[in-house]
C-alpha positions as a LaTeX table, in Angstrom:
\begin{tabular}{lrrr}
\hline
Residue & $x$ (\AA) & $y$ (\AA) & $z$ (\AA) \\
\hline
Met1 & 17.82 & $-1.05$ & 2.27 \\
Thr2 & 16.83 & $-4.27$ & 0.53 \\
Thr3 & 13.62 & $-6.15$ & 1.04 \\
Ala4 & 15.49 & $-8.99$ & 2.72 \\
Ser5 & 17.13 & $-6.73$ & 5.35 \\
Ala6 & 14.31 & $-4.24$ & 5.92 \\
Ala7 & 12.63 & $-4.31$ & 9.31 \\
Ala8 & 8.92 & $-5.06$ & 9.40 \\
Ile9 & 6.73 & $-1.94$ & 9.49 \\
Glu10 & 4.82 & $-2.34$ & 12.76 \\
Gln11 & 4.78 & 1.15 & 14.29 \\
Trp12 & 2.87 & 4.17 & 13.02 \\
Gln13 & 5.97 & 6.37 & 13.03 \\
Asp14 & 7.50 & 3.96 & 10.50 \\
Val15 & 4.57 & 4.52 & 8.12 \\
Val16 & 4.28 & 8.30 & 8.48 \\
Pro17 & 7.32 & 9.21 & 6.29 \\
Tyr18 & 5.65 & 7.49 & 3.35 \\
Leu19 & 2.24 & 9.15 & 3.74 \\
Leu20 & 3.29 & 12.40 & 2.06 \\
Asp21 & 5.22 & 10.68 & $-0.73$ \\
Val22 & 2.67 & 11.57 & $-3.38$ \\
Asp23 & 5.17 & 12.87 & $-5.95$ \\
Gly24 & 7.92 & 10.30 & $-5.51$ \\
Gly25 & 7.16 & 8.16 & $-8.53$ \\
Arg26 & 5.30 & 5.51 & $-6.53$ \\
His27 & 1.66 & 4.49 & $-6.58$ \\
Asn28 & 0.89 & 5.78 & $-3.10$ \\
Leu29 & $-2.14$ & 3.95 & $-1.77$ \\
Ala30 & $-0.96$ & 4.43 & 1.82 \\
Thr31 & $-1.56$ & 8.16 & 2.03 \\
Gly32 & $-4.46$ & 9.80 & 3.78 \\
Met33 & $-4.18$ & 12.89 & 1.58 \\
Pro34 & $-7.74$ & 14.14 & 0.96 \\
Leu35 & $-9.28$ & 13.96 & $-2.49$ \\
Glu36 & $-9.18$ & 17.28 & $-4.34$ \\
Leu37 & $-12.38$ & 18.34 & $-6.06$ \\
Pro38 & $-12.13$ & 21.38 & $-8.38$ \\
Ser39 & $-15.59$ & 22.69 & $-7.49$ \\
Met40 & $-14.77$ & 22.63 & $-3.77$ \\
Ser41 & $-11.37$ & 24.22 & $-4.30$ \\
Ala42 & $-13.09$ & 27.00 & $-6.25$ \\
Ala43 & $-15.59$ & 27.57 & $-3.43$ \\
Val44 & $-12.80$ & 27.78 & $-0.86$ \\
Arg45 & $-10.74$ & 30.11 & $-3.06$ \\
Ala46 & $-13.73$ & 32.44 & $-3.45$ \\
Ala47 & $-14.30$ & 32.39 & 0.32 \\
Phe48 & $-10.68$ & 33.36 & 1.00 \\
Arg49 & $-11.01$ & 36.28 & $-1.40$ \\
Ala50 & $-14.18$ & 37.38 & 0.35 \\
Ala51 & $-12.45$ & 37.03 & 3.74 \\
Val52 & $-9.56$ & 39.26 & 2.70 \\
Asp53 & $-12.03$ & 41.86 & 1.39 \\
Asp54 & $-14.21$ & 41.64 & 4.52 \\
Pro55 & $-14.36$ & 44.85 & 6.59 \\
Gly56 & $-13.33$ & 42.87 & 9.64 \\
Phe57 & $-10.15$ & 41.48 & 8.06 \\
Ser58 & $-7.74$ & 43.74 & 9.96 \\
Ser59 & $-9.25$ & 43.02 & 13.34 \\
Arg60 & $-9.14$ & 39.31 & 12.57 \\
Val61 & $-5.42$ & 39.19 & 11.89 \\
Ala62 & $-4.14$ & 42.06 & 14.04 \\
Arg63 & $-5.82$ & 41.33 & 17.39 \\
Tyr64 & $-5.88$ & 38.56 & 19.96 \\
His65 & $-9.06$ & 36.50 & 20.26 \\
Gly66 & $-10.88$ & 34.12 & 22.58 \\
Val67 & $-9.89$ & 30.49 & 22.95 \\
Leu68 & $-13.34$ & 29.11 & 22.05 \\
Gly69 & $-13.23$ & 30.42 & 18.49 \\
Asp70 & $-15.28$ & 32.90 & 16.48 \\
Glu71 & $-18.73$ & 33.38 & 17.95 \\
Val72 & $-20.49$ & 33.68 & 14.58 \\
Leu73 & $-18.90$ & 30.48 & 13.27 \\
Arg74 & $-19.76$ & 28.63 & 16.47 \\
Glu75 & $-23.38$ & 29.76 & 16.15 \\
Gln76 & $-23.46$ & 28.59 & 12.53 \\
Leu77 & $-22.04$ & 25.19 & 13.43 \\
Ala78 & $-24.42$ & 24.74 & 16.34 \\
Ala79 & $-27.37$ & 25.57 & 14.09 \\
Leu80 & $-26.16$ & 23.28 & 11.28 \\
Tyr81 & $-25.58$ & 20.23 & 13.46 \\
Gly82 & $-28.43$ & 20.98 & 15.83 \\
Glu83 & $-30.96$ & 21.08 & 13.02 \\
Arg84 & $-29.55$ & 18.11 & 11.13 \\
Phe85 & $-29.34$ & 15.76 & 14.11 \\
Ala86 & $-31.82$ & 17.35 & 16.55 \\
Leu87 & $-29.02$ & 18.09 & 19.01 \\
Pro88 & $-29.80$ & 20.53 & 21.85 \\
Val89 & $-26.76$ & 22.69 & 21.15 \\
Ser90 & $-25.81$ & 26.35 & 21.05 \\
Ser91 & $-22.53$ & 28.15 & 20.50 \\
Ala92 & $-21.65$ & 27.29 & 24.11 \\
Asn93 & $-21.41$ & 23.65 & 22.99 \\
Val94 & $-18.85$ & 24.39 & 20.25 \\
Leu95 & $-15.07$ & 24.71 & 20.54 \\
Val96 & $-13.05$ & 25.54 & 17.42 \\
Thr97 & $-9.69$ & 23.74 & 17.43 \\
Pro98 & $-6.47$ & 24.08 & 15.41 \\
Gly99 & $-7.14$ & 20.77 & 13.69 \\
Ala100 & $-9.22$ & 17.88 & 14.99 \\
Gln101 & $-6.00$ & 16.26 & 16.25 \\
Ala102 & $-5.84$ & 18.93 & 18.95 \\
Ala103 & $-9.10$ & 17.62 & 20.39 \\
Phe104 & $-7.73$ & 14.11 & 20.73 \\
His105 & $-4.67$ & 15.38 & 22.54 \\
Ala106 & $-7.04$ & 17.21 & 24.89 \\
Val107 & $-8.79$ & 13.88 & 25.57 \\
Ser108 & $-5.47$ & 12.27 & 26.45 \\
Ala109 & $-4.36$ & 15.24 & 28.57 \\
Leu110 & $-7.64$ & 15.08 & 30.49 \\
Met111 & $-7.22$ & 11.35 & 31.08 \\
Ala112 & $-3.64$ & 11.91 & 32.26 \\
Arg113 & $-4.96$ & 14.46 & 34.75 \\
Arg114 & $-7.61$ & 12.01 & 35.96 \\
Gly115 & $-5.33$ & 8.95 & 35.99 \\
Arg116 & $-7.66$ & 6.91 & 33.78 \\
Lys117 & $-7.05$ & 4.98 & 30.57 \\
Val118 & $-8.23$ & 5.43 & 26.99 \\
Leu119 & $-9.83$ & 2.45 & 25.24 \\
Phe120 & $-9.94$ & 1.68 & 21.50 \\
Phe121 & $-11.44$ & $-1.13$ & 19.45 \\
Gly122 & $-8.86$ & $-2.38$ & 16.97 \\
Pro123 & $-8.12$ & $-1.55$ & 14.26 \\
Glu124 & $-8.12$ & 2.16 & 15.05 \\
Tyr125 & $-6.22$ & 5.29 & 14.04 \\
Pro126 & $-2.83$ & 5.43 & 15.82 \\
Gly127 & $-2.77$ & 9.23 & 15.88 \\
Tyr128 & $-5.04$ & 9.23 & 18.92 \\
Arg129 & $-2.14$ & 8.05 & 21.10 \\
Thr130 & $-0.52$ & 11.39 & 21.87 \\
His131 & 0.37 & 11.41 & 25.56 \\
Gln132 & 3.22 & 9.54 & 27.25 \\
Asp133 & 1.49 & 9.56 & 30.63 \\
Val134 & $-1.73$ & 7.90 & 29.48 \\
Arg135 & $-2.39$ & 4.18 & 29.47 \\
Tyr136 & $-3.92$ & 3.23 & 26.13 \\
Glu137 & $-5.75$ & $-0.07$ & 25.87 \\
Met138 & $-7.22$ & $-1.86$ & 22.87 \\
Val139 & $-9.48$ & $-4.83$ & 22.40 \\
His140 & $-10.05$ & $-6.53$ & 19.06 \\
Ser141 & $-13.37$ & $-5.78$ & 17.41 \\
Asp142 & $-15.71$ & $-8.67$ & 16.70 \\
Val143 & $-15.58$ & $-9.77$ & 13.06 \\
Val144 & $-18.99$ & $-10.32$ & 11.45 \\
Ala145 & $-19.27$ & $-11.82$ & 7.95 \\
Glu146 & $-21.37$ & $-9.99$ & 5.36 \\
Gly147 & $-21.74$ & $-12.19$ & 2.32 \\
Glu148 & $-18.95$ & $-14.13$ & 0.64 \\
His149 & $-16.34$ & $-11.37$ & 0.26 \\
Glu150 & $-17.11$ & $-8.78$ & 2.96 \\
Phe151 & $-17.13$ & $-8.46$ & 6.73 \\
Arg152 & $-17.71$ & $-5.82$ & 9.38 \\
Tyr153 & $-15.98$ & $-4.88$ & 12.64 \\
Val154 & $-18.33$ & $-4.53$ & 15.61 \\
Pro155 & $-17.24$ & $-3.26$ & 19.07 \\
Pro156 & $-17.58$ & $-6.11$ & 21.58 \\
Arg157 & $-19.91$ & $-5.60$ & 24.50 \\
Gly158 & $-18.71$ & $-5.59$ & 28.08 \\
Ala159 & $-15.15$ & $-4.45$ & 27.32 \\
Leu160 & $-15.16$ & $-1.48$ & 29.71 \\
Asp161 & $-13.95$ & $-1.56$ & 33.29 \\
Ser162 & $-13.87$ & 1.17 & 35.94 \\
Asp163 & $-10.37$ & 2.33 & 34.91 \\
Val164 & $-11.61$ & 3.43 & 31.47 \\
Gly165 & $-11.97$ & 7.18 & 31.32 \\
Ala166 & $-12.60$ & 7.58 & 27.60 \\
Val167 & $-13.54$ & 5.40 & 24.64 \\
Val168 & $-12.45$ & 6.76 & 21.26 \\
Val169 & $-13.99$ & 5.54 & 18.00 \\
Ser170 & $-13.79$ & 6.87 & 14.44 \\
Arg171 & $-16.99$ & 6.80 & 12.35 \\
Pro172 & $-16.50$ & 6.19 & 9.43 \\
Ser173 & $-13.37$ & 4.54 & 10.64 \\
Asn174 & $-9.78$ & 5.21 & 9.82 \\
Pro175 & $-8.58$ & 2.64 & 8.74 \\
Ala176 & $-11.47$ & 0.29 & 7.95 \\
Gly177 & $-14.19$ & 2.70 & 6.80 \\
Asn178 & $-16.55$ & 1.11 & 9.29 \\
Val179 & $-19.63$ & 2.96 & 10.51 \\
Ile180 & $-20.69$ & 1.69 & 13.92 \\
Ser181 & $-24.47$ & 1.45 & 13.81 \\
Asp182 & $-26.60$ & 3.88 & 15.81 \\
Glu183 & $-27.81$ & 0.95 & 17.93 \\
Ala184 & $-24.29$ & $-0.29$ & 18.72 \\
Leu185 & $-23.14$ & 3.26 & 19.45 \\
Gly186 & $-26.08$ & 3.72 & 21.81 \\
Glu187 & $-25.14$ & 0.56 & 23.68 \\
Leu188 & $-21.54$ & 1.74 & 23.91 \\
Leu189 & $-22.75$ & 5.09 & 25.23 \\
Arg190 & $-24.68$ & 3.34 & 28.00 \\
Glu191 & $-21.59$ & 1.29 & 28.92 \\
Cys192 & $-19.51$ & 4.48 & 29.06 \\
Ala193 & $-22.06$ & 6.21 & 31.27 \\
Ala194 & $-22.03$ & 3.25 & 33.66 \\
Val195 & $-18.31$ & 3.73 & 34.37 \\
Asp196 & $-18.35$ & 7.55 & 34.07 \\
Ala197 & $-16.30$ & 7.53 & 30.87 \\
Leu198 & $-16.40$ & 9.88 & 27.90 \\
Leu199 & $-17.51$ & 8.53 & 24.52 \\
Val200 & $-15.40$ & 10.40 & 21.97 \\
Val201 & $-16.59$ & 10.01 & 18.36 \\
Asp202 & $-14.27$ & 11.09 & 15.55 \\
Asn203 & $-16.53$ & 12.33 & 12.75 \\
Ala204 & $-13.75$ & 13.52 & 10.42 \\
Tyr205 & $-15.49$ & 11.75 & 7.50 \\
Ala206 & $-19.06$ & 12.01 & 8.77 \\
Pro207 & $-21.98$ & 14.32 & 7.93 \\
Val208 & $-22.45$ & 17.24 & 7.71 \\
Ile209 & $-18.89$ & 18.24 & 6.81 \\
Pro210 & $-17.45$ & 16.48 & 4.85 \\
Gly211 & $-20.32$ & 13.99 & 4.55 \\
Leu212 & $-18.33$ & 10.94 & 3.41 \\
Ala213 & $-20.54$ & 8.28 & 5.01 \\
Phe214 & $-22.45$ & 6.23 & 2.45 \\
Arg215 & $-25.44$ & 5.58 & 4.69 \\
Glu216 & $-27.48$ & 7.69 & 7.04 \\
Leu217 & $-26.30$ & 7.89 & 10.60 \\
Gly218 & $-27.35$ & 9.68 & 13.73 \\
Met219 & $-25.27$ & 11.52 & 16.29 \\
Pro220 & $-25.38$ & 10.53 & 19.97 \\
Trp221 & $-25.81$ & 13.19 & 22.64 \\
Ala222 & $-25.42$ & 12.88 & 26.41 \\
Pro223 & $-23.46$ & 14.52 & 29.23 \\
Asn224 & $-20.48$ & 12.27 & 28.46 \\
Val225 & $-20.43$ & 12.58 & 24.63 \\
Val226 & $-17.69$ & 14.38 & 22.70 \\
Leu227 & $-18.19$ & 14.79 & 18.93 \\
Val228 & $-15.01$ & 15.74 & 17.07 \\
Gln229 & $-15.50$ & 17.24 & 13.60 \\
Ser230 & $-13.10$ & 18.46 & 10.91 \\
Phe231 & $-12.98$ & 20.73 & 7.88 \\
Ser232 & $-9.84$ & 18.98 & 6.60 \\
Lys233 & $-11.50$ & 16.63 & 4.14 \\
Gly234 & $-13.67$ & 19.48 & 2.87 \\
Ala235 & $-10.81$ & 21.16 & 0.94 \\
Leu236 & $-9.20$ & 22.81 & 4.00 \\
Ala237 & $-6.65$ & 20.18 & 5.08 \\
Gly238 & $-3.75$ & 22.64 & 4.93 \\
Glu239 & $-5.50$ & 25.10 & 7.24 \\
Arg240 & $-5.83$ & 22.76 & 10.24 \\
Met241 & $-9.28$ & 23.54 & 11.57 \\
Gly242 & $-11.59$ & 21.27 & 13.49 \\
Phe243 & $-14.29$ & 21.73 & 16.07 \\
Val244 & $-15.79$ & 19.91 & 19.03 \\
Leu245 & $-19.46$ & 19.55 & 19.89 \\
Ala246 & $-19.98$ & 18.60 & 23.54 \\
Pro247 & $-21.86$ & 19.56 & 26.70 \\
Glu248 & $-20.71$ & 22.86 & 28.22 \\
Pro249 & $-18.66$ & 21.38 & 31.10 \\
Val250 & $-16.65$ & 19.31 & 28.61 \\
Ile251 & $-16.16$ & 22.30 & 26.31 \\
Glu252 & $-14.88$ & 24.33 & 29.27 \\
Met253 & $-12.35$ & 21.63 & 30.20 \\
Phe254 & $-11.15$ & 21.27 & 26.61 \\
Ala255 & $-10.88$ & 25.05 & 26.22 \\
Glu256 & $-8.72$ & 25.26 & 29.33 \\
Leu257 & $-6.37$ & 22.62 & 27.93 \\
Gln258 & $-6.32$ & 24.25 & 24.50 \\
Ala259 & $-5.48$ & 27.65 & 25.99 \\
Gln260 & $-2.30$ & 26.17 & 27.47 \\
Val261 & $-0.85$ & 25.28 & 24.06 \\
Ala262 & $-2.64$ & 27.28 & 21.34 \\
Thr263 & $-4.10$ & 30.34 & 23.13 \\
Phe264 & $-6.73$ & 30.61 & 20.39 \\
Pro265 & $-7.34$ & 29.02 & 16.96 \\
Pro266 & $-6.30$ & 30.84 & 13.74 \\
Gln267 & $-8.75$ & 33.53 & 12.72 \\
Leu268 & $-8.70$ & 33.98 & 8.94 \\
Val269 & $-9.68$ & 30.38 & 8.20 \\
Gln270 & $-12.55$ & 30.71 & 10.69 \\
Leu271 & $-13.86$ & 33.65 & 8.70 \\
Val272 & $-13.47$ & 31.59 & 5.51 \\
Ala273 & $-15.47$ & 28.74 & 7.06 \\
Ser274 & $-18.15$ & 31.17 & 8.21 \\
Ile275 & $-18.43$ & 32.54 & 4.69 \\
Leu276 & $-18.71$ & 28.99 & 3.28 \\
Leu277 & $-21.59$ & 28.28 & 5.66 \\
Arg278 & $-23.62$ & 31.39 & 4.79 \\
Asp279 & $-25.58$ & 29.38 & 2.23 \\
Asp280 & $-26.03$ & 25.70 & 1.31 \\
His281 & $-23.54$ & 25.59 & $-1.58$ \\
Tyr282 & $-20.49$ & 24.30 & 0.31 \\
Val283 & $-22.42$ & 21.71 & 2.33 \\
Gly284 & $-24.13$ & 20.59 & $-0.87$ \\
Leu285 & $-20.76$ & 20.08 & $-2.57$ \\
Cys286 & $-19.66$ & 17.91 & 0.37 \\
Glu287 & $-22.76$ & 15.78 & 0.56 \\
Arg288 & $-23.35$ & 15.45 & $-3.17$ \\
Asp289 & $-20.23$ & 15.85 & $-5.32$ \\
Leu290 & $-17.49$ & 14.91 & $-2.86$ \\
Arg291 & $-19.32$ & 11.93 & $-1.39$ \\
Glu292 & $-20.17$ & 10.57 & $-4.84$ \\
Arg293 & $-16.53$ & 10.83 & $-5.94$ \\
Tyr294 & $-15.45$ & 8.86 & $-2.87$ \\
Arg295 & $-18.15$ & 6.28 & $-3.51$ \\
Glu296 & $-16.85$ & 5.83 & $-7.07$ \\
Arg297 & $-13.30$ & 5.30 & $-5.77$ \\
His298 & $-14.48$ & 2.75 & $-3.20$ \\
Gln299 & $-16.23$ & 0.84 & $-5.97$ \\
Leu300 & $-13.16$ & 1.03 & $-8.20$ \\
Val301 & $-10.93$ & $-0.52$ & $-5.53$ \\
Gly302 & $-13.37$ & $-3.40$ & $-5.10$ \\
Glu303 & $-13.70$ & $-3.96$ & $-8.85$ \\
Val304 & $-9.93$ & $-4.04$ & $-9.44$ \\
Leu305 & $-9.31$ & $-6.43$ & $-6.54$ \\
His306 & $-12.06$ & $-8.79$ & $-7.65$ \\
Ala307 & $-10.64$ & $-8.79$ & $-11.16$ \\
Arg308 & $-6.98$ & $-9.22$ & $-10.18$ \\
Met309 & $-6.74$ & $-11.24$ & $-6.98$ \\
Glu310 & $-6.20$ & $-14.99$ & $-7.30$ \\
Val311 & $-5.98$ & $-15.70$ & $-3.57$ \\
Pro312 & $-8.73$ & $-15.52$ & $-0.95$ \\
Phe313 & $-9.44$ & $-12.02$ & 0.32 \\
Leu314 & $-12.08$ & $-10.14$ & 2.27 \\
Leu315 & $-12.99$ & $-6.45$ & 2.13 \\
His316 & $-14.52$ & $-4.53$ & 4.97 \\
Ala317 & $-18.03$ & $-3.40$ & 4.07 \\
Ser318 & $-17.91$ & $-0.07$ & 2.24 \\
Asp319 & $-19.43$ & 2.43 & 4.68 \\
Gly320 & $-17.50$ & 5.54 & 3.62 \\
Gly321 & $-14.37$ & 7.51 & 4.41 \\
Gln322 & $-11.01$ & 7.66 & 2.65 \\
Phe323 & $-9.92$ & 4.04 & 2.83 \\
Arg324 & $-10.77$ & 0.45 & 2.03 \\
Trp325 & $-9.54$ & $-2.31$ & 4.32 \\
Leu326 & $-8.41$ & $-5.61$ & 2.83 \\
His327 & $-7.84$ & $-8.83$ & 4.77 \\
Leu328 & $-5.77$ & $-11.70$ & 3.31 \\
Pro329 & $-6.63$ & $-14.75$ & 5.46 \\
Glu330 & $-4.12$ & $-17.10$ & 3.79 \\
Leu331 & $-1.16$ & $-14.73$ & 3.46 \\
Arg332 & 2.00 & $-16.67$ & 4.37 \\
Thr333 & 3.88 & $-13.65$ & 5.70 \\
Ser334 & 2.64 & $-10.49$ & 7.39 \\
Thr335 & 1.72 & $-7.28$ & 5.60 \\
Ser336 & 4.32 & $-5.54$ & 7.79 \\
Glu337 & 6.96 & $-7.65$ & 6.03 \\
Leu338 & 5.20 & $-7.44$ & 2.66 \\
Phe339 & 5.40 & $-3.64$ & 2.83 \\
His340 & 9.00 & $-3.46$ & 1.60 \\
Glu341 & 8.50 & $-5.86$ & $-1.29$ \\
Leu342 & 5.59 & $-3.75$ & $-2.47$ \\
Lys343 & 7.58 & $-0.54$ & $-1.95$ \\
Asp344 & 10.40 & $-1.92$ & $-4.09$ \\
Arg345 & 7.80 & $-2.57$ & $-6.81$ \\
Gly346 & 6.62 & 1.03 & $-6.60$ \\
Val347 & 3.46 & 0.56 & $-4.51$ \\
Leu348 & 2.79 & 1.92 & $-1.02$ \\
Val349 & 0.04 & 0.55 & 1.20 \\
Ala350 & $-0.37$ & 0.85 & 4.96 \\
Pro351 & 0.11 & $-2.49$ & 6.74 \\
Ser352 & $-2.31$ & $-3.42$ & 9.48 \\
Ala353 & $-0.03$ & $-3.76$ & 12.53 \\
Pro354 & 0.34 & $-0.01$ & 13.26 \\
Phe355 & $-3.44$ & 0.24 & 13.69 \\
Tyr356 & $-3.24$ & $-2.17$ & 16.65 \\
Leu357 & $-1.46$ & $-1.99$ & 19.97 \\
Pro358 & 1.56 & $-4.34$ & 20.18 \\
His359 & $-0.14$ & $-7.00$ & 22.29 \\
Leu360 & $-2.56$ & $-7.64$ & 19.39 \\
His361 & 0.03 & $-7.78$ & 16.59 \\
Arg362 & $-0.18$ & $-11.56$ & 16.32 \\
Glu363 & $-3.93$ & $-11.51$ & 15.78 \\
Pro364 & $-4.89$ & $-12.56$ & 12.20 \\
His365 & $-6.46$ & $-9.24$ & 11.22 \\
Ala366 & $-3.50$ & $-7.33$ & 12.67 \\
Arg367 & $-0.99$ & $-9.42$ & 10.70 \\
Thr368 & $-2.59$ & $-9.87$ & 7.30 \\
Ser369 & $-4.62$ & $-6.77$ & 6.44 \\
Val370 & $-3.83$ & $-3.52$ & 4.64 \\
Arg371 & $-5.32$ & $-0.05$ & 4.46 \\
Ile372 & $-5.82$ & 1.12 & 0.88 \\
Gly373 & $-6.31$ & 4.83 & 0.23 \\
Val374 & $-8.88$ & 5.83 & $-2.38$ \\
Thr375 & $-7.74$ & 9.40 & $-3.08$ \\
Ala376 & $-5.13$ & 8.66 & $-5.73$ \\
Ser377 & $-6.18$ & 9.01 & $-9.36$ \\
Asp378 & $-8.16$ & 6.23 & $-11.02$ \\
Ala379 & $-5.07$ & 5.26 & $-13.05$ \\
Glu380 & $-2.84$ & 5.12 & $-9.96$ \\
Ile381 & $-5.39$ & 2.98 & $-8.12$ \\
Glu382 & $-5.74$ & 0.57 & $-11.04$ \\
Gln383 & $-1.99$ & 0.31 & $-11.69$ \\
Gly384 & $-1.04$ & 0.17 & $-8.02$ \\
Leu385 & $-3.56$ & $-2.54$ & $-7.19$ \\
Ala386 & $-2.53$ & $-4.54$ & $-10.29$ \\
Ile387 & 1.04 & $-4.65$ & $-8.96$ \\
Phe388 & $-0.22$ & $-5.37$ & $-5.45$ \\
Ala389 & $-2.27$ & $-8.32$ & $-6.71$ \\
Glu390 & 0.67 & $-9.60$ & $-8.76$ \\
Val391 & 2.95 & $-9.63$ & $-5.71$ \\
Val392 & 0.38 & $-11.23$ & $-3.43$ \\
Asn393 & $-0.67$ & $-13.81$ & $-6.03$ \\
Ala394 & 2.96 & $-14.80$ & $-6.60$ \\
Gly395 & 3.47 & $-15.50$ & $-2.92$ \\
Arg396 & 0.61 & $-17.90$ & $-2.55$ \\
\hline
\end{tabular}
């Protein structure tokens, strides 16, 4: 397929085949593949060895187990997050899931059962849209300037109506890296409570695990709050393990839905996670070494773009996570169309349109932005962004 004949990349399923193309000879800045840190990989490897040698190994792998997850791990997680954020939680408030994605499907399944819609603030991760019987709605975030070259997305107030059953936000965001402030999140929580909607917060990049937010943030708690956490970015992406922190009635509903499709989450990796949490070493690696490496990559992306770009551009404020979000206000085409030209030059980036619902695709930020991954090597980031800048500069 040539650049001239290639269809614009506007749907998430069109991007997905490229996300795993990390060994295909391209500079893949589209992927969400987590950053690998040798010290964390070593800690996980040691924990797996300890799990295999554990006296309870046979019962773990040879027996059936409860849908909520391992009781010891749930107690550890409740203590860790309860102490860190002063949350009134116990193991009864924790559900272990086979990947955080399972929790978002449970949200959609619950909304399908209730006949209510799910609301997002664009741009937002498309993987939350998992259910054909749910009405998904999106409103554009407010755009607030921060200095000459940066901006921030802020959820608009008053966007909820009585049909909204759940609001889903990622924090730090995929794709923009945005951290909604505690104050704005509190206001959103009050709006959700007023219409009896769940506030579902995706903390896949947030403290405590994996701790990829670059500024301190609190965690909301209320009868309608669902906090979705993940071990994936903490060197366990291949094992698919997440967990939910929520009030007991919500945990019970999610567990019922999970039991219908997964029966119970995998056991060996739960034992590994429990071993990792027996002391502060693993959490320290997340919050110190891993976060600092991500911060360095965020800075590198900004430095290369400022050095190479000859056309106006804006970066979303660097709050954390795996991506930087670039907006090109004077781009003559769309990044959905630009995708193929960049691909032919050996560079993959994620265009902005898939992170919006179709009715917003003509909005400026949905047409002329890109998500840039920061987990490639320094050399790949520098070389890939040099080619990216060359292509964009030439089209001015």
